[in-house]
């Protein structure tokens, strides 16, 4: 079971106190430094596996150490993102499902039916896209971050108390989304009552029936026991969970060229590892869930059943363009062109 809210508040307070004293003693100095890296997930979940690879590479190739702060030790995503923005920690994993509230263009990742479903094309898109690695990287710079990398974490599924085959089935369902406005708009368009919440509140809210649905990749549905408090899983093919590894920009700009290259090399290695690590992860998680709860309902929407969700997605696109303006349009056009290039390069 994930941390309940009382335990969570206690841990958060302890975490911030411990975190503050740790931070006071570990300011970066010339030579060997301690780099602090906070996550939105546990150490054995995808973000933790990536961060561990990054840490191992940095520590094997320099005198620096990387201290990882998993979810719950320094607060919710909004807290850790702010700590990195102000330079109290050096690295953070911050997902557009939250940071889309800060940088409107990032909501392109939250738009349904934009990212390719083919995992090879998806991995190549993140690797090679100038829109991600130049245009969006510049938007992160505007907010005091250096974008180290972005990567996909797995196909997003809905988990609900009742089966979902059509938008009508979401009528009256309080559906938890991360806090970006485009996710709210998506579930409005899908026919639900969207409820933006930080992660730490989701399990309790499902248990208390304050919400009746949420979306996440399968590995997370399994690792956080979401299947204990929901009874149906729906694969609608509408998105893949994206995250970003960010560094504090002033910290990054102050690194030697050698250390900047170290960060890039560690992140490239961790990227390839995490893409490989995810092969079969969705299926494994589903098997584990069905073993623990054999009567869990699983629905894979057919193309025909997906059609009304795809139609609803058009309205979400329009809201995105109203919100992010011309630069949102450029990012969306850039995504479409970069996805096409990734498709062509994988097909060769
Ligand atoms: O739903 C969430 O809020 C969380 N989901 C994942 C897969 N990672 C972190 C995030 O906080």
Coordinates of C-alpha atoms and ligand atoms in Angstrom, one line a residue:
X1 CA 0.0 0.0 0.0
X2 CA 1.3 3.5 -0.7
X3 CA 2.0 5.8 2.2
X4 CA -1.3 6.9 3.8
X5 CA -1.8 10.6 4.3
X6 CA -1.0 10.7 8.0
X7 CA 2.2 8.7 7.5
X8 CA 2.8 10.7 4.4
X9 CA 2.6 14.1 6.3
X10 CA 4.9 12.7 9.0
X11 CA 7.4 11.4 6.4
X12 CA 7.1 14.7 4.5
X13 CA 7.9 16.8 7.6
X14 CA 10.7 14.4 8.6
X15 CA 11.9 14.4 5.0
X16 CA 12.0 18.1 4.8
X17 CA 13.8 18.5 8.1
X18 CA 16.2 15.7 7.3
X19 CA 16.5 17.1 3.7
X20 CA 17.2 20.6 5.0
X21 CA 20.0 19.5 7.2
X22 CA 21.5 17.2 4.5
X23 CA 21.3 20.1 2.1
X24 CA 23.1 22.5 4.5
X25 CA 26.1 20.2 4.7
X26 CA 26.4 19.2 1.1
X27 CA 26.9 22.4 -0.9
X28 CA 28.7 21.7 -4.1
X29 CA 32.4 22.4 -4.0
X30 CA 35.3 22.2 -6.5
X31 CA 36.5 18.6 -6.9
X32 CA 34.3 15.8 -5.6
X33 CA 30.7 16.9 -5.1
X34 CA 27.5 15.3 -3.8
X35 CA 24.7 15.7 -6.4
X36 CA 21.2 15.3 -4.9
X37 CA 18.5 13.8 -7.2
X38 CA 14.8 13.6 -6.2
X39 CA 12.2 11.3 -7.7
X40 CA 8.4 11.2 -8.0
X41 CA 8.6 7.4 -7.7
X42 CA 10.2 4.7 -5.5
X43 CA 13.7 3.4 -6.0
X44 CA 12.5 0.2 -7.6
X45 CA 10.1 1.9 -10.0
X46 CA 11.1 3.2 -13.5
X47 CA 12.3 6.6 -12.3
X48 CA 14.4 4.9 -9.6
X49 CA 15.9 2.4 -12.0
X50 CA 16.9 5.3 -14.3
X51 CA 18.3 7.3 -11.4
X52 CA 20.3 4.3 -10.2
X53 CA 21.9 3.8 -13.6
X54 CA 22.7 7.5 -13.7
X55 CA 24.2 7.4 -10.2
X56 CA 26.3 4.2 -11.0
X57 CA 27.7 5.8 -14.2
X58 CA 28.6 9.1 -12.5
X59 CA 30.2 7.3 -9.5
X60 CA 32.1 4.9 -11.7
X61 CA 33.5 7.7 -13.9
X62 CA 34.2 10.5 -11.4
X63 CA 34.7 11.3 -7.8
X64 CA 31.2 12.7 -7.4
X65 CA 28.5 10.9 -5.5
X66 CA 24.8 11.0 -6.4
X67 CA 22.3 10.8 -3.5
X68 CA 18.8 9.7 -4.6
X69 CA 15.7 10.9 -2.7
X70 CA 12.8 8.6 -3.7
X71 CA 9.2 9.7 -3.5
X72 CA 8.1 10.6 0.0
X73 CA 11.5 11.7 1.3
X74 CA 11.4 15.3 0.1
X75 CA 7.7 15.8 -0.7
X76 CA 5.4 15.7 -3.7
X77 CA 6.5 16.4 -7.3
X78 CA 5.6 20.1 -6.9
X79 CA 7.9 20.3 -3.8
X80 CA 10.9 18.6 -5.4
X81 CA 10.5 20.5 -8.6
X82 CA 10.6 23.7 -6.6
X83 CA 13.7 22.5 -4.7
X84 CA 15.5 21.9 -7.9
X85 CA 14.4 25.2 -9.4
X86 CA 15.7 27.1 -6.4
X87 CA 19.0 25.1 -6.4
X88 CA 18.4 23.3 -3.1
X89 CA 18.9 20.0 -4.9
X90 CA 20.8 19.5 -8.2
X91 CA 18.6 17.0 -10.1
X92 CA 14.9 16.1 -10.2
X93 CA 12.6 13.9 -12.2
X94 CA 9.5 16.1 -13.0
X95 CA 6.7 14.8 -15.2
X96 CA 4.8 17.1 -17.7
X97 CA 1.6 15.7 -16.0
X98 CA 2.6 18.2 -13.3
X99 CA 5.0 20.7 -14.9
X100 CA 2.5 21.4 -17.7
X101 CA 1.0 23.7 -15.2
X102 CA 4.3 25.7 -15.2
X103 CA 5.3 25.5 -18.9
X104 CA 2.2 25.4 -21.2
X105 CA 4.0 23.9 -24.2
X106 CA 4.8 20.7 -22.2
X107 CA 1.1 19.8 -22.3
X108 CA 1.8 18.4 -25.7
X109 CA 2.9 15.3 -23.9
X110 CA -0.5 15.2 -22.1
X111 CA -2.5 15.4 -25.3
X112 CA -4.3 12.1 -26.0
X113 CA -3.4 10.2 -29.2
X114 CA -0.3 12.2 -30.2
X115 CA 2.6 10.0 -29.1
X116 CA 3.3 6.9 -31.3
X117 CA 2.2 3.6 -29.8
X118 CA 5.1 1.6 -31.3
X119 CA 7.8 1.4 -28.6
X120 CA 10.7 1.5 -31.0
X121 CA 9.3 4.6 -32.8
X122 CA 8.6 6.2 -29.4
X123 CA 12.1 5.6 -28.1
X124 CA 13.6 7.0 -31.3
X125 CA 11.3 10.0 -31.2
X126 CA 12.5 10.9 -27.7
X127 CA 16.1 10.3 -28.7
X128 CA 16.2 12.3 -31.9
X129 CA 13.4 15.0 -31.7
X130 CA 14.7 18.5 -32.1
X131 CA 11.3 19.7 -30.7
X132 CA 12.0 18.0 -27.4
X133 CA 15.8 18.4 -27.3
X134 CA 16.0 22.0 -28.5
X135 CA 12.6 23.8 -28.4
X136 CA 11.3 22.3 -25.2
X137 CA 14.7 22.3 -23.6
X138 CA 14.8 26.1 -24.1
X139 CA 11.4 26.4 -22.3
X140 CA 12.9 24.5 -19.4
X141 CA 15.8 27.0 -19.4
X142 CA 13.3 29.9 -19.1
X143 CA 12.2 28.4 -15.8
X144 CA 15.7 27.9 -14.4
X145 CA 16.2 24.2 -15.5
X146 CA 18.6 22.4 -17.7
X147 CA 16.8 19.5 -19.4
X148 CA 19.0 16.5 -19.0
X149 CA 16.7 14.1 -20.9
X150 CA 13.1 13.1 -21.3
X151 CA 11.9 9.5 -21.6
X152 CA 8.6 7.5 -21.8
X153 CA 7.6 5.2 -18.9
X154 CA 4.9 3.0 -20.4
X155 CA 1.5 3.0 -21.9
X156 CA -1.1 4.7 -19.8
X157 CA -4.1 2.7 -18.7
X158 CA -7.3 3.7 -16.9
X159 CA -8.2 1.9 -13.7
X160 CA -11.7 2.3 -12.5
X161 CA -14.3 0.7 -10.3
X162 CA -16.7 -0.1 -13.2
X163 CA -15.8 -1.3 -16.7
X164 CA -15.1 1.4 -19.4
X165 CA -15.9 0.7 -23.0
X166 CA -17.1 4.1 -24.1
X167 CA -17.0 7.7 -22.9
X168 CA -20.6 7.2 -21.5
X169 CA -19.1 4.8 -18.9
X170 CA -17.1 7.6 -17.4
X171 CA -20.2 9.7 -16.8
X172 CA -20.3 10.6 -13.1
X173 CA -16.9 9.1 -12.5
X174 CA -14.6 11.3 -10.4
X175 CA -11.4 10.6 -12.2
X176 CA -8.0 11.5 -10.7
X177 CA -5.5 13.2 -13.0
X178 CA -2.1 14.8 -12.4
X179 CA -2.4 18.5 -12.0
X180 CA -1.8 19.8 -15.5
X181 CA -4.8 21.6 -17.0
X182 CA -4.7 19.6 -20.2
X183 CA -5.3 16.3 -18.3
X184 CA -8.3 18.0 -16.7
X185 CA -9.5 19.0 -20.1
X186 CA -8.9 15.4 -21.5
X187 CA -11.1 13.7 -18.9
X188 CA -13.7 16.4 -19.3
X189 CA -13.7 15.6 -23.0
X190 CA -13.8 11.8 -22.2
X191 CA -17.0 12.4 -20.2
X192 CA -15.6 12.0 -16.6
X193 CA -15.4 14.5 -13.8
X194 CA -11.7 15.2 -13.6
X195 CA -10.1 15.5 -10.2
X196 CA -6.5 16.8 -10.2
X197 CA -4.6 15.5 -7.1
X198 CA -1.0 15.1 -6.1
X199 CA 0.2 11.5 -6.1
X200 CA 0.3 11.0 -2.3
X201 CA -3.5 11.4 -2.1
X202 CA -4.6 9.0 -4.8
X203 CA -4.7 5.6 -2.9
X204 CA -6.7 7.1 0.0
X205 CA -9.1 8.9 -2.2
X206 CA -9.9 5.7 -4.2
X207 CA -10.2 3.7 -0.9
X208 CA -12.7 6.3 0.4
X209 CA -14.5 6.4 -2.9
X210 CA -13.9 10.1 -3.3
X211 CA -12.6 9.2 -6.7
X212 CA -13.5 6.2 -8.8
X213 CA -10.8 6.2 -11.4
X214 CA -7.2 7.1 -12.2
X215 CA -4.7 6.6 -15.1
X216 CA -1.1 5.4 -14.9
X217 CA 1.3 3.0 -16.7
X218 CA 0.8 -0.7 -15.7
X219 CA 4.0 -1.0 -13.8
X220 CA 2.8 1.7 -11.5
X221 CA -0.7 0.3 -11.1
X222 CA 1.0 -2.9 -9.9
X223 CA 3.8 -1.5 -7.7
X224 CA 1.5 1.0 -5.9
X225 CA -1.3 -1.5 -5.5
X226 CA -3.8 0.6 -7.4
X227 CA -5.5 -2.7 -8.4
X228 CA -6.6 -3.2 -4.8
X229 CA -8.8 -0.1 -4.9
X230 CA -10.0 -0.3 -8.5
X231 CA -11.6 -3.3 -10.3
X232 CA -11.1 -2.7 -14.1
X233 CA -8.2 -1.8 -16.3
X234 CA -8.8 -0.2 -19.7
X235 CA -6.3 0.0 -22.5
X236 CA -7.4 2.9 -24.7
X237 CA -4.0 3.5 -26.4
X238 CA -4.4 7.2 -25.6
X239 CA -1.0 8.0 -24.2
X240 CA 2.4 7.0 -22.8
X241 CA 3.6 8.4 -19.5
X242 CA 6.4 10.9 -20.1
X243 CA 8.9 12.2 -17.6
X244 CA 11.8 14.7 -17.6
X245 CA 15.1 14.6 -15.8
X246 CA 16.0 18.2 -15.0
X247 CA 19.0 19.9 -13.4
X248 CA 19.1 23.3 -11.7
X249 CA 20.4 25.6 -14.5
X250 CA 22.8 27.7 -12.4
X251 CA 24.3 24.5 -11.0
X252 CA 24.6 23.0 -14.5
X253 CA 26.0 26.1 -16.1
X254 CA 28.6 26.2 -13.3
X255 CA 29.9 22.7 -14.1
X256 CA 33.1 22.1 -15.9
X257 CA 32.9 21.0 -19.5
X258 CA 34.1 17.6 -18.3
X259 CA 31.2 17.3 -15.8
X260 CA 28.7 18.5 -18.3
X261 CA 29.9 15.7 -20.6
X262 CA 29.7 13.2 -17.7
X263 CA 26.0 14.2 -17.1
X264 CA 25.2 13.7 -20.8
X265 CA 27.0 10.4 -21.0
X266 CA 25.4 9.1 -17.7
X267 CA 22.0 10.2 -19.0
X268 CA 22.5 8.6 -22.4
X269 CA 23.4 5.3 -20.9
X270 CA 20.5 5.4 -18.4
X271 CA 18.2 6.3 -21.3
X272 CA 19.1 3.2 -23.3
X273 CA 18.9 1.1 -20.2
X274 CA 15.4 2.3 -19.3
X275 CA 14.1 1.7 -22.8
X276 CA 15.4 -1.9 -22.7
X277 CA 14.1 -2.4 -19.1
X278 CA 10.6 -1.5 -20.2
X279 CA 10.3 -4.3 -22.7
X280 CA 7.6 -6.6 -21.5
X281 CA 7.1 -4.6 -18.3
X282 CA 3.4 -3.9 -19.0
X283 CA 2.6 -7.5 -19.6
X284 CA 4.6 -8.6 -16.5
X285 CA 2.7 -6.1 -14.3
X286 CA -0.6 -7.3 -15.7
X287 CA 0.3 -11.0 -15.0
X288 CA 1.2 -10.1 -11.4
X289 CA -2.0 -8.2 -10.9
X290 CA -4.1 -11.1 -12.3
X291 CA -2.3 -13.5 -10.0
X292 CA -3.0 -11.3 -7.0
X293 CA -6.6 -10.5 -8.1
X294 CA -7.9 -13.0 -10.7
X295 CA -11.2 -11.2 -11.1
X296 CA -9.7 -7.9 -12.1
X297 CA -11.4 -6.8 -15.4
X298 CA -9.2 -6.1 -18.4
X299 CA -10.6 -4.3 -21.5
X300 CA -8.6 -3.5 -24.6
X301 CA -10.6 -1.1 -26.6
X302 CA -10.9 -2.0 -30.3
X303 CA -10.2 0.7 -33.0
X304 CA -13.9 1.2 -33.2
X305 CA -14.3 1.6 -29.5
X306 CA -11.4 4.1 -29.4
X307 CA -13.0 6.3 -32.1
X308 CA -15.2 8.4 -29.7
X309 CA -12.1 8.9 -27.5
X310 CA -10.1 10.0 -30.5
X311 CA -12.9 12.4 -31.5
X312 CA -12.9 13.9 -28.0
X313 CA -9.2 14.4 -28.3
X314 CA -9.7 17.0 -31.0
X315 CA -11.4 19.3 -28.4
X316 CA -8.4 18.8 -26.1
X317 CA -6.0 19.8 -28.9
X318 CA -8.0 23.0 -29.4
X319 CA -7.8 23.9 -25.7
X320 CA -4.0 23.2 -25.8
X321 CA -3.6 25.6 -28.8
X322 CA -5.7 28.3 -27.0
X323 CA -3.5 27.8 -23.9
X324 CA -0.1 27.6 -25.5
X325 CA -0.7 29.9 -28.5
X326 CA 1.6 30.0 -31.5
X327 CA 4.5 28.4 -29.7
X328 CA 2.1 25.5 -28.8
X329 CA 1.2 25.2 -32.5
X330 CA 4.9 25.1 -33.4
X331 CA 5.5 22.4 -30.8
X332 CA 2.6 20.3 -32.0
X333 CA 3.7 20.7 -35.6
X334 CA 7.3 19.8 -34.6
X335 CA 6.0 16.7 -32.8
X336 CA 4.2 15.5 -35.8
X337 CA 7.2 16.1 -38.1
X338 CA 9.7 14.5 -35.6
X339 CA 7.4 11.4 -35.0
X340 CA 7.3 10.9 -38.8
X341 CA 11.1 11.1 -39.0
X342 CA 11.4 8.6 -36.1
X343 CA 9.0 6.3 -38.0
X344 CA 11.1 6.5 -41.2
X345 CA 14.4 6.0 -39.3
X346 CA 13.0 2.9 -37.5
X347 CA 11.6 1.5 -40.8
X348 CA 15.0 1.7 -42.5
Ligands
LIG1 O1 0.3 9.5 -11.2 C1 1.3 10.1 -10.7 O2 1.2 11.1 -10.1 C2 2.6 9.4 -10.8 N1 2.7 8.4 -11.8 C3 3.9 8.0 -12.2 C4 4.0 6.8 -13.2 N2 5.0 8.5 -11.8 C5 5.1 9.6 -10.9 C6 3.8 10.3 -10.8 O3 3.8 11.1 -9.6

